[in-house]
Coordinates of C-alpha atoms in Angstrom, one line a residue:
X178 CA -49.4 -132.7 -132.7
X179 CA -48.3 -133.9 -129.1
X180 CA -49.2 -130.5 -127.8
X181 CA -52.2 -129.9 -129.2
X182 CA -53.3 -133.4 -127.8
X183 CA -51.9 -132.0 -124.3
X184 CA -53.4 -128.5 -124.2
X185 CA -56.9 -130.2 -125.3
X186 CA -57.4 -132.7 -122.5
X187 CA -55.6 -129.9 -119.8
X188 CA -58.9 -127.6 -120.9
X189 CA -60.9 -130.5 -120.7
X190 CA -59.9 -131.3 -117.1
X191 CA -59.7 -128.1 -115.9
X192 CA -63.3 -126.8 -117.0
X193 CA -64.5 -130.2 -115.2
X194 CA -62.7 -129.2 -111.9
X195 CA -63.8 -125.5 -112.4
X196 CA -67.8 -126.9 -112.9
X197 CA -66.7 -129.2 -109.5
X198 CA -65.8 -126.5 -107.8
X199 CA -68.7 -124.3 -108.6
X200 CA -71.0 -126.6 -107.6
X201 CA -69.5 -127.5 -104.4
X202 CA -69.5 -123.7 -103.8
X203 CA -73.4 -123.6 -104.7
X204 CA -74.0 -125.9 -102.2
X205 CA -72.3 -124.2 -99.0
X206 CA -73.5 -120.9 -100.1
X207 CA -77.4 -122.3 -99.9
X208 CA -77.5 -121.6 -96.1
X209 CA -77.2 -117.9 -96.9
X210 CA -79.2 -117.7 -99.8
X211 CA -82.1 -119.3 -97.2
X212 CA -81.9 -116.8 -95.0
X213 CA -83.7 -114.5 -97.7
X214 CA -87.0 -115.9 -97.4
X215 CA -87.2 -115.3 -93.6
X216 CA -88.1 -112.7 -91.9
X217 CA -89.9 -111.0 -88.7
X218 CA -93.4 -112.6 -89.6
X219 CA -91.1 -115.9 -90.6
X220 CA -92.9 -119.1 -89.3
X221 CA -91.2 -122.7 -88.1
X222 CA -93.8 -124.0 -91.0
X223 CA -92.6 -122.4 -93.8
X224 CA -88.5 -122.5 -92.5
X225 CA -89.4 -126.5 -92.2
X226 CA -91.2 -126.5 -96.2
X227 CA -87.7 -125.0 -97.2
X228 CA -85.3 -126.8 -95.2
X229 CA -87.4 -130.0 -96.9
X230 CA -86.6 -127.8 -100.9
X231 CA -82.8 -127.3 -99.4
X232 CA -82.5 -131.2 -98.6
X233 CA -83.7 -132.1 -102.0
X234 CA -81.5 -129.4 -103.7
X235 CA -78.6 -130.0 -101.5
X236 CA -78.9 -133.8 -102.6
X237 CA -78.9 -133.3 -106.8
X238 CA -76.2 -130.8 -106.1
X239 CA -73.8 -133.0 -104.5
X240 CA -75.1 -136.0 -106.6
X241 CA -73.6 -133.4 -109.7
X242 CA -70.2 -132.8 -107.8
X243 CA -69.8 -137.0 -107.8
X244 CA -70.4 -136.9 -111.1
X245 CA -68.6 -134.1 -111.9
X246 CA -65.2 -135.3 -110.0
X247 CA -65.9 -138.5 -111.3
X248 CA -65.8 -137.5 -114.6
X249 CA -62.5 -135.6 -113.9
X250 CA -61.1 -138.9 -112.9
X251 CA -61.9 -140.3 -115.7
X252 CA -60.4 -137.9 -118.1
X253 CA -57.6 -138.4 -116.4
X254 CA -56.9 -141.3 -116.6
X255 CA -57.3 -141.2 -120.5
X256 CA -54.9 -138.6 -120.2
X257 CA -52.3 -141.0 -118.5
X258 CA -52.9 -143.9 -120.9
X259 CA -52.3 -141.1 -123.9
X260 CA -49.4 -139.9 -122.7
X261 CA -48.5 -143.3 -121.5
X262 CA -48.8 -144.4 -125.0
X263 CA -46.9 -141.6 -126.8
X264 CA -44.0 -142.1 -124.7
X265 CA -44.0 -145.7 -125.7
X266 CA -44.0 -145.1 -129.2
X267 CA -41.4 -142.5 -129.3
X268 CA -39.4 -145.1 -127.9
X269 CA -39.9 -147.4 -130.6
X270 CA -39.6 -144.4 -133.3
X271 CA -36.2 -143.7 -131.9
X272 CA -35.0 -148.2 -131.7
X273 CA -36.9 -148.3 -135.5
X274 CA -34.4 -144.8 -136.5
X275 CA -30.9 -146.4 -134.6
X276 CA -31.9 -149.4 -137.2
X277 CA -32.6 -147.6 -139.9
X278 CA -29.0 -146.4 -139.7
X279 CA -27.0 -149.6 -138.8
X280 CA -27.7 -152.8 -140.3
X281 CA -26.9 -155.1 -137.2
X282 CA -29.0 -153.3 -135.0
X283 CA -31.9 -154.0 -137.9
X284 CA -31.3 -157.7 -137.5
X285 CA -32.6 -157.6 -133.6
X286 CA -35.8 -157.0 -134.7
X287 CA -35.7 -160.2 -137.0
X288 CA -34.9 -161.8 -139.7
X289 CA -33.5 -159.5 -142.8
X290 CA -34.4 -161.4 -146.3
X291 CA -30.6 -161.7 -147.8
X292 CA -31.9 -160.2 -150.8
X293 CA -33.7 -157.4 -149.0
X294 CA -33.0 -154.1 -150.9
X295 CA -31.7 -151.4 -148.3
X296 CA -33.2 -148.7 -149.4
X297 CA -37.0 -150.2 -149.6
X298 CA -36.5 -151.3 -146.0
X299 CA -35.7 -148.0 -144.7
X300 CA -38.8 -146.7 -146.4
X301 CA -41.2 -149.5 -144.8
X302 CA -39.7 -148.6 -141.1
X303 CA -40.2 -144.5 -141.9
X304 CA -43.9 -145.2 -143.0
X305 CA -44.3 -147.5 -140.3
X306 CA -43.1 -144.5 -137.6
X307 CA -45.3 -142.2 -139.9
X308 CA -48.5 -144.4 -139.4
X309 CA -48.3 -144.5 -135.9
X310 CA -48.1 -141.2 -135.6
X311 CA -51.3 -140.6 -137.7
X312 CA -53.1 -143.3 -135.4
X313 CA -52.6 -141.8 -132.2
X314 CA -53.7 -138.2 -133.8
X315 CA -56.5 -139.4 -135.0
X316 CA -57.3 -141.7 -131.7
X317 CA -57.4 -138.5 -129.7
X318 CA -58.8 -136.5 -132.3
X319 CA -56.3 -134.0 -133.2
X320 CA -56.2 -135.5 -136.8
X321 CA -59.7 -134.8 -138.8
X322 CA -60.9 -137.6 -140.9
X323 CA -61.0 -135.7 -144.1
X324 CA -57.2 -134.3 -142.9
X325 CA -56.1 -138.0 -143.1
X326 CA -57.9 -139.3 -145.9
X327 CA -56.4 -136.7 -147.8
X328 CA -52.4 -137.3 -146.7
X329 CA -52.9 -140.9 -146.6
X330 CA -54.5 -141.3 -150.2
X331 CA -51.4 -139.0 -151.5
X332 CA -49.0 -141.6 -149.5
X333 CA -50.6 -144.7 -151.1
X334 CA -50.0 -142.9 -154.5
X335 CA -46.8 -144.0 -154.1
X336 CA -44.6 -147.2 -154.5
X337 CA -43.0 -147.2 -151.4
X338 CA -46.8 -146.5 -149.2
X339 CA -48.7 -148.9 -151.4
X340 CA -45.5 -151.5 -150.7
X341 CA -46.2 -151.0 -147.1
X342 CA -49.6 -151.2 -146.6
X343 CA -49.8 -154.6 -149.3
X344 CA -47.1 -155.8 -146.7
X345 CA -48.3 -154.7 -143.3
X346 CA -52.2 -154.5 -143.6
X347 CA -53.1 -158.0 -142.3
X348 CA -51.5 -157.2 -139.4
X349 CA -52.2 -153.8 -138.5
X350 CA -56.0 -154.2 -138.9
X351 CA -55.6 -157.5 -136.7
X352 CA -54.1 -155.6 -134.5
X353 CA -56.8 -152.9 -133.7
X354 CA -57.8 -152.3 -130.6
X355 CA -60.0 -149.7 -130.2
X356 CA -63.0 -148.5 -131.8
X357 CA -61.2 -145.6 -133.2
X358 CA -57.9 -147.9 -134.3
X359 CA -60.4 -150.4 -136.3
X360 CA -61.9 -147.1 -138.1
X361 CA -58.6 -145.6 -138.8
X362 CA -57.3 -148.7 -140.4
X363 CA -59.9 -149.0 -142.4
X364 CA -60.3 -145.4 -143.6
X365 CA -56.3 -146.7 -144.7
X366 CA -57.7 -149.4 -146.4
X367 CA -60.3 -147.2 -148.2
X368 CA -57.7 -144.6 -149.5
X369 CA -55.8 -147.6 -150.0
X370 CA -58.3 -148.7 -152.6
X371 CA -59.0 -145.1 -154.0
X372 CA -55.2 -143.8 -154.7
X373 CA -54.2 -143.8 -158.4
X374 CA -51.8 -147.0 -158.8
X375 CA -48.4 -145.2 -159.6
X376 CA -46.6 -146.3 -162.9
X377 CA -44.1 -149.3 -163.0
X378 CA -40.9 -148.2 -162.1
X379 CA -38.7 -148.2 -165.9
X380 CA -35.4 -150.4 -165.6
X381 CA -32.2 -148.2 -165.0
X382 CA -30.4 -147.9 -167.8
X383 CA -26.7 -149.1 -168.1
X384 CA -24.2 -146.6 -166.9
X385 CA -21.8 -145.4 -169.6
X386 CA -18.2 -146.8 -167.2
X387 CA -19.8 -150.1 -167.5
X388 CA -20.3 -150.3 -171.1
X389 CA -16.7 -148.4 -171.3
X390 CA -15.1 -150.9 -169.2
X391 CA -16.5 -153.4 -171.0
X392 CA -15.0 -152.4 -174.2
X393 CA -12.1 -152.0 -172.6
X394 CA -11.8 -155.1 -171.9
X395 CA -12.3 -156.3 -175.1
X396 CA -9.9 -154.6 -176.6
X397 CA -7.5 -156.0 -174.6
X398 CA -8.6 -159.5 -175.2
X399 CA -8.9 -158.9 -179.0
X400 CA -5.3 -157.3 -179.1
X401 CA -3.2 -160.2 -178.6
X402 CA -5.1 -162.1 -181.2
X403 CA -5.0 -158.9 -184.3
X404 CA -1.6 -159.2 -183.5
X405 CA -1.2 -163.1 -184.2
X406 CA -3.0 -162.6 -187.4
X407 CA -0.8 -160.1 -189.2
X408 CA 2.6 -161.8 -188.1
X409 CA 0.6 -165.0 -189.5
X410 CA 0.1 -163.1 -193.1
X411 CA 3.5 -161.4 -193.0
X412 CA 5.4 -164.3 -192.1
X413 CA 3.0 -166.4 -194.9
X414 CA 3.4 -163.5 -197.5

């Protein structure tokens, strides 16, 4: 995804400097292409009716370079703040993956719910690198509409994307801001709302060491106490 993002803003600003330059070229080859229309019967009249036609032309011409290098500015300085903003969130992919692994390090980011489960909070943090990733995609349109409708419907279809979202959409639809962030949040919201609810999770059945330990266990309670009762009917017999 990064380099498809990359190699489609390079074409961009390099067809805007290639128009540029033609244009630019246009106007100093004008001169020569003046110098058709003269001749030996040429009069000072007709050169000054065409030097008036060259001002004019020579004017929108450059007025199209301006535009044309200011337009090359200005994609590249959306190219800047992209790639300023993919750097920054690989960053925070690879802090969010150092916690993922150790605990402690999970606990600079905030508070961790002592009953949190482990395994769910792993999942939130994976989905949350996942999203971002989706977002700036589809920001700089390398991600389709229909393409992410599709994979974020089949995410929401289950327990741990539906956990996420019911947890984190508040904020990230706060949080937009851009027109294109608002509408990919809410296309996430949409496929949110549209994605078959998944079944509810069935409670693990008991493993059979438990239920032998447990037996164990009684027997060795229950051992002393057989024993008691036959001396008992023995000794009473």
């Amino acid at each position: 995804m990064p380099f498809v993002r990359l190699g489609r803003s390079r074409v961009k600003t390099f067809s805007l400097c290639l128009l540029t330059l033609v244009v630019i070229a246009l106007i100093a080859a004008s001169p020569w292409g003046l110098r058709a229309f003269g001749g030996p019967t040429a009069r000072w009249e007709r050169l000054s009716f065409i030097g008036q036609t060259y001002g004019a032309a020579s004017a929108l011409l450059a007025a199209l370079a301006l535009i044309g290098i200011a337009a090359t500015l200005i994609f590249q300085a959306h190219d800047t703040r992209i790639a300023r903003e993919e750097a920054r969130r690989i960053a925070i992919a690879e802090l969010l993956k150092m916690a993922m692994d150790d605990p402690a390090l999970d606990e600079a980011w905030g508070p961790v719910p002592a009953d949190a489960d482990r395994k769910a909070r792993r999942q939130l943090m994976y989905i949350n690198m996942i999203l971002s990733e989706w977002q700036m995609s589809f920001e700089t349109k390398a991600l389709p509409e229909k393409r992410l409708r599709a994979i974020s419907r089949e995410m929401f279809s289950g327990r741990p994307g539906r956990a996420f979202w019911e947890e984190a959409r508040q904020v990230r639809m706060g949080t937009a801001g851009s027109r294109r962030a608002r509408r990919f949040h809410e296309i996430l919201d949409e496929e949110y709302g549209l994605a078959p609810v998944p079944p509810p999770e069935r409670p693990r059945a008991r493993r059979p060491w438990r239920f032998l330990a447990g037996s164990a266990a009684g027997v060795l309670v229950l051992g002393p106490l057989v024993r008691r009762a036959v001396r008992r009917r023995r000794s009473s017999g």
